[in-house]
Amino acid sequence: MLELIDVYTYYGNIQALKGISIHVETGEVVTLIGSNGAGKTTTLRTIQGLLRPKQGKILFEGKDLSTTSTQEIVRLGIAQSPEGRMIFPRMTVLENLEMGAFQRQDKLGIKSDMERVFLLFPRLQERMTQKGGTLSGGEQQMLAIARALMARPRLLLLDEPSMGLAPMLVSQIFSIIQEISAQGTTILLVEQNARLALTVANRGYVLQTGEIVLTGNAKELQADPTVRKAYLGDE
């Protein structure tokens, strides 16, 4: 479904991605793990067209996205729940969700997807008329994911969904991520909690200072001594 081939991305003169190559198959959950500054968020921003690769290709279902606008990338079927949630704080929960479907014209489909996200996130239905900025951190994270789902993506990019959440809420969010995957949405997950990420993922890539240093299926990475020591907190 998605393939990055030898992608280099810069912030000004600072090289952030140094020739990374990854792929995501239809129906998979693939995770990118690594420490702060490794290039995980940069990878997602490059896929979404918010940053442009200086070199390399990004293929989505065979189409090169390297020069495609972000709005067209969303239309093609890629949506992101960004790091820090970035919901619209002065809009209600319902208005935030409607913004997720901004480019869509299929009213019946939008209604059906609204029902779907309320089944996944019953708390959001209870808070439908509440301003986004007054929600708890966990509720805002739910809203960010639900808003992305309202674009009806075939590929969902999730950037640090557990950040700043209490353990009980983290567990709840990851159960919902598994449910979204089971419903047929392909997921590329960036997550600092490597243990949790590898629990829900099929495969993973380890990023270090803009380079892929390790890849494998989730069980292989969980068993790898380097991963265990650097990212899983094992001695």
Short mmCIF file of C-alpha atoms in Angstrom, two decimals:
data_model
loop_
_atom_site.label_atom_id
_atom_site.label_comp_id
_atom_site.label_asym_id
_atom_site.label_seq_id
_atom_site.Cartn_x
_atom_site.Cartn_y
_atom_site.Cartn_z
CA MET A 1 0.00 0.00 0.00
CA LEU A 2 2.75 2.46 1.00
CA GLU A 3 6.41 2.46 0.06
CA LEU A 4 9.15 4.95 0.91
CA ILE A 5 12.23 4.46 -1.26
CA ASP A 6 15.52 6.05 -0.18
CA VAL A 7 13.81 9.18 1.22
CA TYR A 8 15.89 12.18 2.36
CA THR A 9 14.10 15.03 4.15
CA TYR A 10 15.57 18.29 5.49
CA TYR A 11 14.51 21.06 7.86
CA GLY A 12 16.36 23.91 6.17
CA ASN A 13 19.98 22.73 6.10
CA ILE A 14 19.44 20.09 8.78
CA GLN A 15 19.14 16.58 7.43
CA ALA A 16 16.29 14.80 9.25
CA LEU A 17 15.84 11.63 7.18
CA LYS A 18 18.89 9.98 5.67
CA GLY A 19 17.70 7.67 2.93
CA ILE A 20 15.00 5.67 4.70
CA SER A 21 13.10 2.88 2.96
CA ILE A 22 9.97 1.36 4.52
CA HIS A 23 6.86 -0.36 3.26
CA VAL A 24 3.38 -0.99 4.66
CA GLU A 25 1.18 -3.77 3.26
CA THR A 26 -2.61 -3.51 3.11
CA GLY A 27 -4.18 -4.50 6.43
CA GLU A 28 -0.98 -4.27 8.48
CA VAL A 29 -0.16 -2.33 11.60
CA VAL A 30 3.45 -1.16 11.18
CA THR A 31 5.23 0.79 13.90
CA LEU A 32 8.17 3.19 13.85
CA ILE A 33 10.03 3.23 17.14
CA GLY A 34 12.99 5.30 18.25
CA SER A 35 14.02 7.99 20.71
CA ASN A 36 13.12 11.69 20.52
CA GLY A 37 14.63 13.30 17.43
CA ALA A 38 15.04 9.99 15.60
CA GLY A 39 12.89 11.14 12.67
CA LYS A 40 9.59 9.37 13.39
CA THR A 41 7.31 12.42 13.17
CA THR A 42 9.33 13.74 10.22
CA THR A 43 8.58 10.49 8.39
CA LEU A 44 4.83 10.91 8.89
CA ARG A 45 4.96 14.60 7.92
CA THR A 46 6.84 13.68 4.75
CA ILE A 47 4.28 11.01 3.83
CA GLN A 48 1.45 13.52 4.42
CA GLY A 49 3.09 16.15 2.19
CA LEU A 50 3.72 18.62 5.02
CA LEU A 51 7.44 18.23 4.29
CA ARG A 52 8.91 17.49 0.87
CA PRO A 53 11.60 14.86 0.33
CA LYS A 54 14.73 16.26 -1.32
CA GLN A 55 15.43 12.83 -2.72
CA GLY A 56 13.63 9.51 -3.00
CA LYS A 57 10.06 8.41 -3.69
CA ILE A 58 6.87 7.96 -1.68
CA LEU A 59 4.43 5.59 -3.38
CA PHE A 60 0.85 5.10 -2.21
CA GLU A 61 -0.90 2.29 -4.07
CA GLY A 62 1.65 2.86 -6.85
CA LYS A 63 1.12 6.64 -7.11
CA ASP A 64 4.12 8.89 -6.42
CA LEU A 65 3.19 11.40 -3.69
CA SER A 66 6.50 13.29 -3.68
CA THR A 67 4.97 16.45 -5.20
CA THR A 68 1.29 15.87 -4.30
CA SER A 69 -0.51 18.44 -2.12
CA THR A 70 -1.56 17.46 1.40
CA GLN A 71 -5.25 17.92 0.63
CA GLU A 72 -4.94 15.60 -2.38
CA ILE A 73 -3.08 13.04 -0.24
CA VAL A 74 -6.00 13.08 2.22
CA ARG A 75 -8.41 12.68 -0.71
CA LEU A 76 -6.40 9.71 -1.96
CA GLY A 77 -6.88 7.95 1.38
CA ILE A 78 -4.20 8.92 3.94
CA ALA A 79 -5.18 10.75 7.15
CA GLN A 80 -3.17 11.56 10.25
CA SER A 81 -3.81 11.93 13.95
CA PRO A 82 -0.91 14.28 14.73
CA GLU A 83 1.45 14.46 17.68
CA GLY A 84 -0.03 16.77 20.31
CA ARG A 85 -3.58 16.06 18.98
CA MET A 86 -4.05 19.50 17.40
CA ILE A 87 -7.81 19.49 17.70
CA PHE A 88 -9.73 22.75 17.16
CA PRO A 89 -10.21 23.88 20.79
CA ARG A 90 -12.98 26.42 20.16
CA MET A 91 -15.04 24.05 18.05
CA THR A 92 -17.37 21.44 19.50
CA VAL A 93 -16.61 17.74 19.30
CA LEU A 94 -19.16 17.43 16.50
CA GLU A 95 -17.62 20.33 14.56
CA ASN A 96 -14.14 18.80 14.92
CA LEU A 97 -15.46 15.54 13.49
CA GLU A 98 -17.17 17.38 10.63
CA MET A 99 -13.82 19.03 9.83
CA GLY A 100 -12.37 15.55 9.40
CA ALA A 101 -14.90 14.96 6.61
CA PHE A 102 -14.36 18.43 5.11
CA GLN A 103 -13.43 17.18 1.62
CA ARG A 104 -16.19 14.58 1.40
CA GLN A 105 -19.54 15.03 -0.35
CA ASP A 106 -21.16 11.65 0.45
CA LYS A 107 -23.65 12.62 3.15
CA LEU A 108 -24.82 9.06 3.82
CA GLY A 109 -21.22 7.86 4.12
CA ILE A 110 -20.38 10.71 6.50
CA LYS A 111 -23.41 9.84 8.65
CA SER A 112 -22.36 6.17 8.69
CA ASP A 113 -18.77 7.08 9.67
CA MET A 114 -20.04 9.40 12.41
CA GLU A 115 -21.99 6.45 13.85
CA ARG A 116 -18.85 4.30 13.56
CA VAL A 117 -16.64 6.73 15.51
CA PHE A 118 -19.29 7.10 18.22
CA LEU A 119 -19.33 3.31 18.59
CA LEU A 120 -15.53 3.30 18.86
CA PHE A 121 -15.49 6.34 21.17
CA PRO A 122 -18.79 6.49 23.15
CA ARG A 123 -17.29 9.27 25.32
CA LEU A 124 -17.24 11.58 22.28
CA GLN A 125 -20.95 11.06 21.70
CA GLU A 126 -21.59 12.08 25.30
CA ARG A 127 -19.43 15.21 24.76
CA MET A 128 -20.76 16.01 21.26
CA THR A 129 -21.71 19.63 22.00
CA GLN A 130 -18.73 20.34 24.27
CA LYS A 131 -15.84 22.54 23.07
CA GLY A 132 -12.76 20.51 22.15
CA GLY A 133 -10.50 22.59 24.39
CA THR A 134 -12.49 21.63 27.51
CA LEU A 135 -11.99 17.88 27.01
CA SER A 136 -9.50 15.87 29.06
CA GLY A 137 -6.23 14.80 27.44
CA GLY A 138 -7.54 11.30 26.80
CA GLU A 139 -10.75 12.62 25.26
CA GLN A 140 -8.77 14.98 23.03
CA GLN A 141 -6.67 12.04 21.84
CA MET A 142 -9.85 10.11 21.05
CA LEU A 143 -11.15 13.13 19.15
CA ALA A 144 -7.94 13.47 17.13
CA ILE A 145 -8.12 9.82 16.04
CA ALA A 146 -11.87 10.02 15.37
CA ARG A 147 -11.42 13.19 13.30
CA ALA A 148 -8.81 11.40 11.14
CA LEU A 149 -11.20 8.47 10.68
CA MET A 150 -13.89 10.85 9.41
CA ALA A 151 -11.76 11.30 6.26
CA ARG A 152 -12.37 7.56 5.71
CA PRO A 153 -8.66 6.78 5.22
CA ARG A 154 -7.36 3.49 3.90
CA LEU A 155 -4.08 4.33 5.65
CA LEU A 156 -4.19 5.94 9.11
CA LEU A 157 -1.05 7.65 10.43
CA LEU A 158 -0.96 7.77 14.24
CA ASP A 159 1.68 9.98 15.87
CA GLU A 160 2.31 9.31 19.58
CA PRO A 161 -1.27 8.39 20.59
CA SER A 162 -0.20 7.54 24.16
CA MET A 163 1.68 10.79 24.84
CA GLY A 164 0.78 12.38 28.19
CA LEU A 165 -1.98 9.90 29.03
CA ALA A 166 -2.57 7.93 32.22
CA PRO A 167 -1.81 4.18 31.90
CA MET A 168 -5.49 3.19 32.02
CA LEU A 169 -6.30 5.56 29.15
CA VAL A 170 -3.28 4.37 27.16
CA SER A 171 -4.61 0.82 27.41
CA GLN A 172 -8.03 1.99 26.24
CA ILE A 173 -6.62 3.93 23.28
CA PHE A 174 -4.56 0.93 22.14
CA SER A 175 -7.56 -1.40 22.39
CA ILE A 176 -9.38 0.99 20.07
CA ILE A 177 -6.40 1.05 17.68
CA GLN A 178 -6.60 -2.73 17.50
CA GLU A 179 -10.32 -2.48 16.78
CA ILE A 180 -9.73 0.07 13.98
CA SER A 181 -7.20 -2.34 12.47
CA ALA A 182 -9.64 -5.25 12.78
CA GLN A 183 -12.23 -3.16 10.90
CA GLY A 184 -9.85 -3.03 7.92
CA THR A 185 -7.88 0.22 8.22
CA THR A 186 -4.13 -0.06 7.59
CA ILE A 187 -2.11 1.75 10.27
CA LEU A 188 1.37 3.28 10.45
CA LEU A 189 2.03 3.96 14.13
CA VAL A 190 4.67 6.21 15.66
CA GLU A 191 4.95 5.55 19.38
CA GLN A 192 7.60 6.12 22.06
CA ASN A 193 6.11 3.33 24.18
CA ALA A 194 7.90 0.65 22.15
CA ARG A 195 6.63 -2.23 24.28
CA LEU A 196 3.03 -1.27 23.64
CA ALA A 197 3.62 -0.47 19.96
CA LEU A 198 5.20 -3.87 19.31
CA THR A 199 2.29 -5.56 21.09
CA VAL A 200 -0.24 -4.25 18.53
CA ALA A 201 2.00 -4.16 15.42
CA ASN A 202 2.70 -6.82 12.81
CA ARG A 203 6.09 -5.37 11.93
CA GLY A 204 8.34 -2.55 13.03
CA TYR A 205 11.23 -0.31 12.05
CA VAL A 206 13.74 1.16 14.49
CA LEU A 207 14.79 4.71 13.58
CA GLN A 208 17.96 6.29 14.91
CA THR A 209 19.06 9.82 13.90
CA GLY A 210 17.15 9.65 10.61
CA GLU A 211 18.20 6.16 9.58
CA ILE A 212 16.57 2.72 9.78
CA VAL A 213 18.90 0.64 11.94
CA LEU A 214 16.72 -2.42 12.45
CA THR A 215 13.57 -3.97 11.00
CA GLY A 216 11.62 -7.16 11.55
CA ASN A 217 8.32 -8.59 12.66
CA ALA A 218 7.10 -7.43 16.05
CA LYS A 219 8.08 -10.63 17.89
CA GLU A 220 11.62 -10.54 16.47
CA LEU A 221 12.05 -6.93 17.57
CA GLN A 222 10.64 -7.66 21.03
CA ALA A 223 13.27 -10.40 21.40
CA ASP A 224 16.18 -8.38 19.97
CA PRO A 225 18.74 -7.57 22.72
CA THR A 226 19.44 -4.06 21.35
CA VAL A 227 15.74 -3.19 21.25
CA ARG A 228 15.17 -4.68 24.69
CA LYS A 229 17.97 -2.64 26.22
CA ALA A 230 17.41 0.67 24.36
CA TYR A 231 13.62 0.81 24.08
CA LEU A 232 12.00 -1.76 26.35
CA GLY A 233 13.86 -0.82 29.52
CA ASP A 234 15.47 -4.25 30.00
CA GLU A 235 19.00 -4.58 31.31
#
